[in-house]
XYZ file of C-alpha atoms in Angstrom:
735
model
C 13.108 29.450 -1.717
C 11.558 26.006 -1.355
C 13.576 23.087 -2.667
C 12.082 19.792 -3.834
C 14.891 17.233 -4.229
C 13.961 14.536 -6.750
C 15.753 11.225 -6.319
C 15.790 9.389 -9.646
C 15.704 5.632 -9.094
C 16.033 4.418 -12.671
C 18.965 2.442 -14.024
C 19.870 -1.229 -13.826
C 23.616 -1.163 -13.105
C 24.490 -4.128 -15.334
C 28.247 -3.601 -14.862
C 27.734 -4.461 -11.186
C 26.354 -7.936 -11.841
C 25.826 -10.262 -10.011
C 25.001 -8.003 -7.044
C 22.931 -5.590 -9.136
C 19.948 -7.147 -10.938
C 16.767 -5.716 -12.507
C 14.708 -6.585 -9.405
C 17.411 -5.204 -7.070
C 19.442 -2.582 -8.943
C 22.589 -1.074 -7.506
C 20.914 1.917 -5.856
C 19.180 -0.374 -3.349
C 22.235 -2.313 -2.176
C 25.085 -1.150 0.089
C 28.094 -0.577 -2.174
C 30.041 1.880 -0.061
C 29.289 1.552 3.618
C 26.326 0.036 5.418
C 23.569 2.038 3.740
C 22.358 1.696 0.193
C 23.201 4.374 -2.340
C 19.524 5.321 -2.410
C 19.515 5.840 1.349
C 22.678 7.934 1.105
C 20.970 10.085 -1.552
C 17.985 10.582 0.747
C 20.187 11.619 3.674
C 22.273 13.845 1.410
C 19.245 15.777 0.172
C 17.248 15.818 3.393
C 18.955 19.001 4.755
C 17.813 20.859 1.627
C 14.141 20.420 2.524
C 12.645 23.240 4.559
C 9.825 25.756 4.525
C 7.355 23.272 3.081
C 9.605 21.567 0.544
C 9.557 17.809 0.152
C 11.729 14.965 -1.101
C 10.284 13.311 -4.200
C 11.299 9.794 -5.195
C 10.526 8.516 -8.673
C 11.100 4.861 -9.520
C 9.526 1.788 -11.021
C 6.539 -0.027 -9.582
C 8.702 -3.146 -9.319
C 10.846 -1.337 -6.747
C 7.973 -0.020 -4.622
C 8.787 -2.287 -1.682
C 12.503 -1.439 -1.715
C 11.847 2.302 -1.877
C 9.316 2.288 0.933
C 11.237 -0.119 3.151
C 14.456 1.861 2.874
C 12.696 5.180 3.484
C 11.086 3.615 6.558
C 14.483 2.459 7.861
C 15.656 6.083 7.721
C 12.449 7.472 9.209
C 12.072 9.791 6.213
C 8.726 10.671 4.635
C 8.821 11.372 0.901
C 6.456 11.740 -2.013
C 6.833 8.563 -4.072
C 5.881 8.522 -7.768
C 5.862 5.069 -9.356
C 6.348 4.519 -13.080
C 4.327 1.763 -14.785
C 7.366 1.237 -17.026
C 10.712 2.957 -17.534
C 10.672 5.795 -20.096
C 14.142 7.273 -19.399
C 15.060 10.457 -17.561
C 13.151 13.107 -19.541
C 9.730 11.691 -18.724
C 10.681 10.983 -15.108
C 11.903 14.527 -14.559
C 8.840 15.976 -16.299
C 6.528 14.032 -13.989
C 8.357 15.218 -10.881
C 8.250 18.823 -12.101
C 4.545 18.540 -12.917
C 3.824 17.201 -9.404
C 5.918 20.008 -7.890
C 4.154 22.742 -9.848
C 0.744 21.375 -8.806
C 1.757 21.778 -5.163
C 4.054 24.804 -5.358
C 4.261 26.938 -8.503
C 7.495 28.518 -7.221
C 9.195 25.262 -6.247
C 12.765 24.516 -7.305
C 13.654 20.916 -8.137
C 17.013 19.353 -7.378
C 17.333 16.283 -9.589
C 19.853 13.767 -8.263
C 20.703 10.213 -9.209
C 19.959 7.604 -6.566
C 23.147 5.639 -7.270
C 25.956 8.192 -6.959
C 28.622 8.262 -4.274
C 29.081 11.707 -2.705
C 30.385 11.240 0.846
C 30.672 14.970 1.644
C 27.009 15.819 2.233
C 27.551 19.394 3.509
C 29.648 20.329 0.448
C 26.966 18.928 -1.812
C 24.252 20.960 -0.067
C 26.292 24.162 -0.264
C 26.717 23.674 -3.997
C 23.013 22.968 -4.505
C 21.945 26.094 -2.623
C 24.319 28.212 -4.720
C 22.978 26.620 -7.895
C 19.396 27.113 -6.720
C 19.932 30.848 -6.447
C 20.883 30.856 -10.131
C 17.905 28.616 -10.911
C 15.567 31.271 -9.506
C 16.788 33.519 -12.325
C 15.495 31.030 -14.890
C 18.668 29.004 -15.443
C 19.062 25.241 -15.629
C 22.117 24.546 -13.494
C 24.073 21.304 -13.502
C 26.921 20.396 -11.190
C 30.198 19.816 -13.034
C 32.766 17.815 -11.105
C 36.400 18.832 -11.484
C 38.122 15.754 -12.934
C 40.792 14.005 -10.905
C 42.056 11.928 -13.835
C 41.125 11.260 -17.484
C 38.172 8.902 -17.540
C 36.308 7.338 -20.424
C 33.446 6.380 -18.064
C 31.939 9.868 -17.790
C 30.440 12.512 -20.042
C 32.005 15.986 -20.063
C 30.795 19.601 -19.934
C 32.546 22.528 -21.612
C 31.899 25.682 -19.527
C 32.055 29.156 -21.051
C 34.159 30.469 -18.159
C 35.443 29.618 -14.725
C 32.988 29.481 -11.834
C 29.233 29.420 -12.374
C 28.910 29.895 -16.132
C 26.839 29.033 -19.202
C 27.469 25.668 -20.863
C 29.078 25.795 -24.301
C 28.474 22.115 -25.017
C 27.921 18.647 -23.551
C 30.233 15.868 -24.747
C 29.519 12.124 -24.782
C 31.864 9.672 -23.043
C 35.186 9.994 -24.900
C 38.141 7.675 -25.320
C 41.079 8.086 -22.954
C 43.086 10.354 -25.263
C 40.169 12.722 -25.863
C 39.387 12.739 -22.119
C 42.923 13.939 -21.415
C 42.578 16.809 -23.895
C 39.197 17.779 -22.395
C 40.735 18.099 -18.952
C 43.504 20.291 -20.373
C 40.798 22.583 -21.799
C 38.993 22.931 -18.466
C 36.131 20.530 -19.158
C 34.189 19.115 -16.170
C 32.690 15.718 -15.534
C 28.921 15.666 -16.075
C 27.534 14.567 -12.709
C 23.937 14.312 -13.911
C 22.600 16.567 -11.127
C 20.266 19.348 -12.281
C 18.838 22.279 -10.321
C 16.010 24.323 -11.852
C 12.535 25.563 -11.110
C 9.692 23.213 -12.031
C 8.113 26.021 -14.018
C 11.231 26.454 -16.183
C 11.538 22.728 -16.859
C 7.916 22.456 -17.943
C 8.247 25.551 -20.093
C 11.400 24.295 -21.815
C 9.877 20.866 -22.416
C 6.803 22.537 -23.918
C 9.166 24.105 -26.465
C 11.672 21.308 -27.111
C 9.839 18.087 -26.166
C 6.056 18.711 -26.020
C 5.268 15.002 -26.398
C 7.237 14.250 -23.230
C 5.462 17.036 -21.366
C 1.980 16.026 -22.486
C 2.415 12.402 -21.374
C 3.946 13.420 -18.058
C 1.243 15.927 -17.148
C -1.500 13.446 -17.995
C 0.227 10.722 -15.960
C 0.384 12.836 -12.808
C -3.151 14.229 -13.068
C -5.129 13.699 -9.879
C -2.058 12.610 -7.915
C -2.767 12.213 -4.212
C -1.335 10.301 -1.287
C 2.272 9.689 -0.282
C 2.584 6.983 -2.941
C 1.084 7.549 -6.372
C 1.150 5.186 -9.324
C 1.486 7.243 -12.482
C -1.349 6.960 -14.967
C -1.267 4.918 -18.164
C -0.419 8.053 -20.176
C 3.146 7.716 -18.891
C 3.606 4.666 -21.121
C 3.180 6.861 -24.187
C 6.044 9.204 -23.263
C 9.013 9.032 -25.641
C 11.881 6.949 -24.261
C 14.533 9.678 -24.280
C 17.088 11.037 -21.832
C 16.970 14.595 -20.558
C 20.315 15.235 -22.261
C 18.912 14.562 -25.723
C 15.431 15.922 -25.053
C 16.542 19.220 -23.544
C 20.044 19.838 -22.248
C 21.799 19.707 -25.636
C 19.185 22.067 -27.084
C 18.303 24.584 -24.389
C 19.844 28.061 -24.183
C 19.449 28.112 -20.397
C 22.084 25.518 -19.411
C 24.642 26.640 -16.828
C 27.233 24.687 -14.897
C 28.600 25.113 -11.371
C 32.063 23.549 -10.845
C 32.369 21.433 -7.695
C 35.405 19.634 -6.306
C 33.874 17.277 -3.752
C 34.452 13.532 -4.137
C 32.014 12.072 -6.633
C 31.569 8.783 -8.444
C 28.682 7.108 -10.172
C 30.001 3.743 -8.891
C 29.296 2.371 -12.337
C 31.601 -0.640 -12.112
C 33.446 -2.745 -9.548
C 36.695 -0.789 -9.901
C 34.861 2.366 -8.790
C 33.336 0.506 -5.864
C 36.749 -0.831 -4.840
C 38.238 2.671 -5.066
C 35.956 3.947 -2.290
C 37.713 1.643 0.167
C 34.319 0.654 1.594
C 33.104 -1.788 -1.027
C 33.795 -5.045 0.807
C 30.833 -6.886 2.242
C 30.501 -10.127 4.202
C 33.227 -12.496 5.328
C 36.522 -13.127 3.573
C 40.070 -14.344 4.219
C 42.922 -12.967 2.096
C 46.350 -14.614 2.093
C 48.915 -12.915 -0.114
C 46.094 -11.255 -2.022
C 46.738 -7.602 -2.891
C 44.404 -4.955 -4.281
C 41.389 -7.262 -4.091
C 37.811 -6.651 -3.074
C 35.408 -9.368 -1.890
C 31.657 -9.366 -1.358
C 29.739 -12.340 0.015
C 26.216 -12.966 1.334
C 25.566 -14.017 4.909
C 26.813 -17.521 5.624
C 29.439 -17.487 2.856
C 33.178 -16.915 3.341
C 35.479 -16.003 0.439
C 39.091 -17.187 0.663
C 41.643 -15.769 -1.796
C 45.302 -16.806 -2.028
C 48.108 -15.405 -4.140
C 45.982 -13.206 -6.420
C 46.099 -9.533 -7.382
C 43.667 -6.764 -8.336
C 40.489 -8.880 -8.342
C 36.848 -8.264 -7.593
C 35.257 -11.418 -6.173
C 31.491 -11.054 -5.882
C 29.335 -13.909 -4.645
C 25.547 -14.152 -4.717
C 23.278 -17.110 -3.988
C 23.133 -18.130 -7.647
C 26.249 -16.664 -9.268
C 29.911 -15.765 -8.726
C 31.956 -13.120 -10.530
C 35.760 -13.110 -10.532
C 36.985 -10.052 -12.401
C 40.266 -8.252 -12.868
C 39.470 -4.735 -11.638
C 41.067 -3.279 -14.741
C 38.382 -5.046 -16.808
C 35.449 -3.949 -14.636
C 33.835 -1.981 -17.468
C 33.561 -5.216 -19.464
C 31.230 -6.981 -17.004
C 28.353 -5.867 -19.201
C 29.759 -8.180 -21.917
C 29.361 -11.091 -19.521
C 25.771 -10.025 -18.859
C 25.034 -9.920 -22.585
C 26.340 -13.470 -22.976
C 24.221 -14.583 -20.032
C 21.083 -13.234 -21.723
C 21.573 -15.883 -24.398
C 23.191 -18.767 -22.544
C 21.707 -18.567 -19.045
C 18.927 -15.941 -18.877
C 17.707 -17.198 -15.497
C 20.841 -15.676 -13.967
C 20.146 -12.182 -15.264
C 17.792 -11.571 -12.351
C 16.964 -13.092 -8.993
C 14.073 -15.514 -9.115
C 11.051 -14.278 -7.187
C 7.874 -16.247 -6.557
C 4.904 -14.811 -8.443
C 2.187 -13.067 -6.473
C -0.733 -15.355 -5.768
C -3.559 -14.782 -8.217
C -7.120 -14.204 -7.110
C -8.508 -17.625 -8.049
C -5.622 -19.565 -6.485
C -5.939 -17.607 -3.258
C -9.698 -18.136 -3.234
C -9.317 -21.932 -3.489
C -6.792 -21.859 -0.663
C -9.183 -19.668 1.353
C -11.971 -22.223 0.793
C -9.887 -25.105 2.098
C -8.651 -23.088 5.069
C -12.227 -22.294 6.111
C -13.587 -25.763 5.422
C -10.826 -27.781 7.040
C -9.298 -25.464 9.630
C -11.226 -22.422 10.813
C -14.826 -23.627 10.880
C -14.077 -27.002 12.567
C -11.952 -25.272 15.219
C -14.418 -22.501 16.031
C -17.447 -24.797 15.942
C -15.882 -27.100 18.538
C -13.410 -25.378 20.852
C -14.977 -22.044 19.941
C -18.360 -22.910 21.491
C -18.792 -23.999 25.088
C -21.125 -26.749 26.278
C -23.613 -24.119 27.440
C -23.880 -22.818 23.848
C -21.979 -19.601 24.463
C -19.353 -18.710 21.868
C -15.797 -18.027 22.982
C -14.664 -14.443 22.680
C -11.013 -15.417 22.179
C -8.877 -18.426 21.310
C -5.175 -18.445 22.061
C -2.929 -19.090 19.092
C -2.306 -22.586 20.463
C -6.050 -23.271 20.165
C -7.041 -22.956 23.838
C -10.212 -21.127 24.810
C -9.647 -17.937 26.826
C -11.874 -17.360 29.853
C -13.390 -13.936 29.202
C -16.572 -11.924 29.436
C -19.024 -12.574 26.602
C -20.413 -9.774 24.464
C -23.726 -9.611 22.630
C -22.113 -8.725 19.310
C -19.841 -11.779 19.300
C -22.690 -14.157 20.116
C -24.796 -12.725 17.284
C -21.869 -12.621 14.860
C -20.998 -16.279 15.475
C -24.599 -17.310 14.852
C -24.346 -15.471 11.531
C -21.023 -17.222 10.795
C -22.371 -20.745 11.158
C -25.679 -20.008 9.442
C -23.691 -18.583 6.523
C -21.440 -21.654 6.582
C -24.537 -23.811 6.247
C -25.749 -21.732 3.304
C -22.363 -22.270 1.663
C -22.648 -26.036 2.079
C -20.291 -26.694 4.973
C -20.952 -30.194 6.285
C -19.849 -29.602 9.843
C -22.280 -29.189 12.794
C -23.308 -25.682 11.766
C -27.012 -26.205 12.521
C -26.222 -27.342 16.049
C -23.915 -24.338 16.500
C -26.708 -21.980 15.433
C -29.426 -23.589 17.572
C -27.269 -23.768 20.690
C -26.117 -20.218 20.065
C -29.677 -18.915 19.906
C -30.633 -20.840 23.044
C -27.697 -19.327 24.923
C -28.396 -15.866 23.549
C -32.045 -16.020 24.615
C -31.140 -17.400 28.034
C -28.248 -15.063 28.842
C -28.593 -11.940 26.704
C -32.243 -11.183 25.972
C -33.813 -8.611 28.236
C -37.548 -8.607 28.981
C -38.072 -6.006 26.232
C -36.601 -8.356 23.600
C -33.352 -6.424 23.089
C -29.901 -7.853 23.832
C -27.946 -6.668 26.838
C -24.341 -5.766 26.126
C -22.292 -8.067 28.328
C -22.395 -11.132 30.564
C -19.744 -12.948 32.560
C -18.119 -16.109 31.259
C -20.753 -18.008 33.253
C -23.638 -16.088 31.713
C -24.393 -13.721 34.599
C -25.572 -10.277 33.370
C -22.750 -7.774 33.666
C -23.926 -4.791 31.602
C -27.679 -4.573 31.091
C -27.398 -1.671 28.648
C -27.882 -2.100 24.941
C -26.507 -0.561 21.770
C -27.998 -0.143 18.315
C -24.802 -1.694 16.969
C -25.399 -4.937 18.894
C -29.076 -5.136 17.918
C -28.110 -4.764 14.251
C -26.076 -7.951 14.545
C -28.976 -9.668 16.293
C -31.128 -8.760 13.286
C -28.460 -10.050 10.894
C -28.159 -13.321 12.798
C -31.935 -13.824 12.713
C -32.114 -13.126 8.977
C -29.212 -15.411 8.066
C -30.519 -18.251 10.235
C -33.994 -17.953 8.696
C -32.489 -17.996 5.223
C -30.637 -21.188 6.234
C -33.983 -22.691 7.425
C -33.088 -22.590 11.104
C -36.328 -21.092 12.416
C -38.233 -24.083 13.699
C -40.685 -22.035 15.733
C -41.257 -19.573 12.915
C -40.618 -16.672 15.280
C -37.503 -15.104 13.664
C -39.325 -12.519 11.572
C -41.634 -11.495 14.405
C -38.669 -11.088 16.763
C -36.763 -9.105 14.128
C -39.764 -6.848 13.517
C -40.069 -6.161 17.241
C -36.385 -5.284 17.557
C -36.581 -3.046 14.504
C -39.556 -1.124 15.888
C -37.766 -0.530 19.183
C -34.749 0.806 17.326
C -36.906 3.104 15.221
C -38.116 4.717 18.434
C -34.628 6.260 18.526
C -34.977 7.965 15.117
C -34.598 11.753 15.073
C -35.947 14.272 12.580
C -33.276 13.365 10.010
C -34.353 9.700 10.060
C -31.033 8.997 11.789
C -30.883 6.629 14.732
C -29.289 7.916 17.917
C -26.907 5.370 19.426
C -26.467 4.825 23.159
C -23.237 5.543 25.023
C -20.604 8.247 24.682
C -20.884 8.557 20.890
C -24.625 8.752 20.151
C -24.276 10.452 16.754
C -22.258 8.028 14.635
C -22.313 6.359 11.244
C -21.073 2.900 12.241
C -24.281 1.715 13.907
C -26.204 2.767 10.794
C -23.835 0.765 8.608
C -24.639 -2.499 10.345
C -28.321 -1.621 10.482
C -28.191 -1.237 6.692
C -26.544 -4.657 6.443
C -29.310 -6.217 8.545
C -32.071 -4.401 6.652
C -30.691 -5.652 3.312
C -30.506 -9.198 4.674
C -34.171 -9.062 5.696
C -35.282 -7.306 2.511
C -33.900 -10.259 0.535
C -36.041 -12.844 2.333
C -39.080 -10.989 3.677
C -42.257 -9.713 2.064
C -42.284 -6.866 4.578
C -41.398 -3.806 2.468
C -40.440 -1.785 5.543
C -37.009 -3.442 5.506
C -36.299 -2.089 2.031
C -37.558 1.334 3.117
C -35.213 1.275 6.115
C -32.284 0.325 3.865
C -33.067 3.235 1.515
C -33.292 5.700 4.402
C -29.928 4.643 5.823
C -28.324 4.816 2.369
C -29.628 8.367 1.877
C -28.104 9.322 5.223
C -24.793 7.845 4.155
C -24.716 9.696 0.839
C -26.043 13.050 2.055
C -24.906 13.324 5.692
C -22.112 10.905 6.517
C -20.128 11.435 3.286
C -18.268 14.705 2.880
C -19.748 16.343 -0.236
C -16.357 17.671 -1.364
C -14.034 14.730 -0.715
C -16.407 11.765 -0.700
C -14.839 10.494 2.524
C -17.313 9.091 5.020
C -16.949 10.350 8.594
C -17.441 8.421 11.828
C -18.641 10.850 14.505
C -21.030 13.804 14.465
C -22.679 16.386 16.664
C -26.383 16.497 17.536
C -27.014 18.466 14.319
C -25.236 15.700 12.347
C -22.433 18.022 11.323
C -18.995 16.398 11.786
C -17.914 16.397 15.419
C -15.371 18.954 16.555
C -11.702 18.095 16.816
C -10.021 14.840 15.884
C -13.204 12.784 16.239
C -14.852 14.710 13.454
C -11.794 14.298 11.235
C -11.525 10.521 11.626
C -11.864 8.451 8.456
C -11.551 4.660 8.656
C -10.489 2.976 5.390
C -12.177 -0.276 6.410
C -15.507 1.497 6.793
C -15.098 3.218 3.421
C -14.855 -0.261 1.883
C -17.668 -1.673 4.006
C -20.078 1.126 3.124
C -19.057 0.759 -0.535
C -20.011 -2.926 -0.440
C -23.378 -2.195 1.174
C -24.308 0.610 -1.217
C -23.326 -1.605 -4.143
C -25.639 -4.318 -2.791
C -28.439 -1.784 -2.514
C -27.794 -0.722 -6.116
C -28.422 -4.317 -7.197
C -31.859 -4.061 -5.558
C -32.954 -0.580 -6.549
C -30.936 0.207 -9.686
C -30.182 3.715 -8.395
C -26.859 4.696 -9.956
C -26.312 7.235 -7.178
C -25.701 4.257 -4.900
C -23.193 2.754 -7.323
C -21.366 6.043 -7.851
C -21.161 6.601 -4.102
C -19.879 3.048 -3.651
C -17.103 3.575 -6.191
C -16.133 6.886 -4.587
C -15.997 5.319 -1.142
C -13.885 2.473 -2.477
C -11.330 4.928 -3.854
C -11.303 6.812 -0.550
C -10.624 3.519 1.182
C -7.646 2.911 -1.104
C -6.070 6.058 0.319
C -5.579 4.006 3.460
C -3.786 1.097 1.815
C -0.255 1.471 3.135
C 2.023 1.033 0.175
C 4.954 -0.251 2.175
C 2.991 -3.085 3.754
C 0.225 -3.411 1.154
C -2.415 -3.491 3.890
C -5.371 -1.262 4.715
C -4.464 0.747 7.802
C -6.759 1.684 10.660
C -7.237 5.422 10.299
C -6.864 8.508 8.120
C -7.793 12.107 8.698
C -10.350 13.972 6.605
C -7.627 15.060 4.158
C -6.769 11.436 3.405
C -3.496 11.520 5.372
C -2.650 8.424 7.409
C -3.355 8.959 11.095
C -2.617 5.439 12.336
C -0.402 2.966 10.488
C -1.549 0.054 12.587
C -3.580 -2.325 10.434
C -6.189 -4.696 11.829
C -7.459 -7.799 10.047
C -11.037 -6.719 9.362
C -10.339 -3.834 6.913
C -8.612 -6.322 4.602
C -11.810 -8.375 4.354
C -13.913 -5.303 3.588
C -11.436 -4.242 0.904
C -11.779 -7.704 -0.648
C -15.604 -7.765 -0.490
C -16.052 -4.328 -2.006
C -13.534 -4.925 -4.791
C -15.185 -8.199 -5.806
C -18.715 -6.825 -5.874
C -17.734 -3.648 -7.711
C -15.848 -5.697 -10.304
C -19.220 -7.186 -11.294
C -21.068 -3.861 -11.334
C -18.553 -1.341 -12.673
C -18.020 -0.334 -16.316
C -15.990 -2.920 -18.229
C -13.033 -0.529 -18.409
C -12.762 -0.643 -14.595
C -13.262 -4.380 -14.094
C -9.604 -5.372 -14.163
C -8.743 -2.620 -11.692
C -11.235 -3.930 -9.158
C -10.157 -7.538 -9.684
C -6.555 -6.480 -9.158
C -7.570 -4.771 -5.907
C -9.419 -7.911 -4.826
C -6.271 -9.958 -5.388
C -4.218 -7.435 -3.387
C -6.735 -7.493 -0.558
C -6.807 -11.276 -0.469
C -3.000 -11.394 -0.275
C -3.143 -8.843 2.541
C -5.664 -10.993 4.409
C -3.468 -14.079 4.084
C -0.795 -12.231 6.031
C -3.029 -12.422 9.112
C -4.291 -16.004 8.903
C -2.479 -18.939 10.516
C -2.387 -22.471 9.168
C -4.364 -23.691 12.189
C -7.562 -21.768 11.460
C -6.703 -18.838 13.703
C -5.436 -15.327 12.989
C -3.463 -12.362 14.232
C -5.555 -9.218 14.558
C -3.282 -6.183 14.860
C -0.341 -5.515 12.556
C 2.078 -2.781 13.567
C 3.753 -0.422 11.104
C 6.922 -2.513 11.352
C 5.031 -5.505 9.982
C 5.139 -7.287 13.340
C 1.885 -8.531 14.858
C 0.834 -7.917 18.441
C 1.108 -11.187 20.331
C -2.439 -11.790 21.513
C -5.297 -14.256 21.242
C -7.440 -14.442 18.108
C -10.714 -12.512 18.576
C -13.846 -14.405 17.552
C -15.354 -11.194 16.194
C -13.035 -11.390 13.158
C -14.661 -14.602 11.904
C -17.765 -12.625 10.896
C -15.595 -10.500 8.587
C -13.698 -13.505 7.240
C -16.809 -15.549 6.422
C -18.561 -12.522 4.951
C -15.587 -12.012 2.629
C -15.626 -15.648 1.572
C -19.366 -15.473 0.917
C -18.648 -12.654 -1.538
C -15.941 -14.778 -3.177
C -18.467 -17.591 -3.540
C -21.044 -15.252 -5.053
C -18.502 -13.804 -7.502
C -17.966 -17.119 -9.262
C -14.172 -16.931 -8.920
C -14.099 -20.521 -7.692
C -15.674 -21.697 -10.926
C -18.689 -23.052 -9.053
C -22.255 -21.911 -8.993
C -23.277 -20.325 -5.704
C -25.645 -23.237 -5.112
C -24.997 -23.952 -1.473
C -22.225 -26.516 -1.957
C -19.098 -24.383 -2.204
C -17.818 -25.359 1.253
C -18.895 -28.990 0.916
């Protein structure tokens, strides 16, 4: 028997204002102990998961960050389903059951509320396992708590007999007198926990609430990844609770009596009753039966008072007699009219695409380019490999790829209208490159010392591709005084083509000769030359590389593009052959989309859109950044996230927003905005950047690598071309 606990994260908890707000409802705050109620629910259900089962969390998109952050704190991996809007419990449960059935037709769901207080975890698990055995027989089992006192705060269940038994009826929250009579008749509190097989739930909904089922199944169609945003069909689901949609109508309802401590912590009196509801600093003098909660830095002092809840937040204070705790919702209703800004915490809006693009422009124009064109280039013309975050140049070996990339950067800056010394940077860079890096055969050696002494005379196709890109961009910027750029580029290209095998693939040098990455940058260079040269061989080369990408590098079943291959160009054995880099999915998508603009071949556009979606599998939902690596099933292999994948995500999203069907445009623009916000997390105000972000969100403390500026400027060039800045791409955008 495989159990799939489903933690339901709906509900606003208005009776727990001001601590509980729509943006931070009660399940995500510590109300009884140091962990949140949601975290307690996760730990309570975790022992139930075995033999391939999985915890499922369903909540609103607005609470994505809270869900993921609190799961991360516990070190628990769960399947997260995010609702585009709340549609009550029936639709949420239907979605979770539909996901479960897709993955395990025999799975049993355990639906639990995320905001209940059940301190005895082992007793809860024993009850669930007993109920699950009955669920395997086709029953819908709920846990009925044996009442400890008459309460008008809970619904009631009338069982047909003692022990595990059919339900005769469900009763709404009664008044105190009726509650007392219910207890005398053996009624149980309705805990809102349900245990049943996913197949039974879907079958019952098909009979009693087919509209709920239809919307839920459509919303979960194609679900993949640890975090999945439910489709738009979810919005059409009826807004109805599971009690009304099914439980009051089904003939399969059973109840299992339980006597462990349980509370829905629906109001401050219930929180106080746990004995663990106090939070923060307080001083009580002759104050009895009181509970105080204060944020960090605030102390509550109470003198000569009785039976009060005193709850302080940054913008509001509640003082409430605990006997009137149920009436806090009346205060909230009055606030909606008189002071609506206090209904929720104020949160700054996410930066929109255009605003971020203008900020990006000024950062490049006034910070990054001036810094890297001055301190970032030595007197001998060589570009620095690294700058410390205090702006000092790091003495380090110089690589061919960085020299070529920086030439591209400043030539591109000139094309975008930057008025700094870009032409001088390019000319000095070429002089240094020719003096220190060019071998007698016209190819670039890999590495020299800081003083320009050859250190590694070998070459790579990857490095030569950047040499070709630098030559093309400089020529386009009219920095080719001797008129030799095209002849040099042609010579380099011909030498690289000597390494072509019978599949028209180019064999790289080094330990990984059969790889896609070198081809990717060769495609970039070929496209750059095809745009400015009358030599048709550049366009032919671009087409050949694109065909390789679509027919060899991309997996025909999944659409994911692999990195390493064997000599027969089948994926390499072991982990190398399973590696998928989200940043490269985006980068290839951008290049194939550019080729589509030239050749009009929709196969290129379709492949680009597929690759973009495969790249999105690597956008870590908790941090909203593109991570370094997946495996060939789309599962995250490395949660570290470097800077450069964020730029490729941004470039591809912007270009595809111009080329995709109109129905997809907003999706791509939304992704571009997300990518740009992710990129801003890496950039410093001084024109530098952090390169490696750990899963915790902390950055590795290291110097800024010059190689990232190629990615950053390339991303901004795509912003300029997109028209987001409201300017024509006429060469003056960085002026």
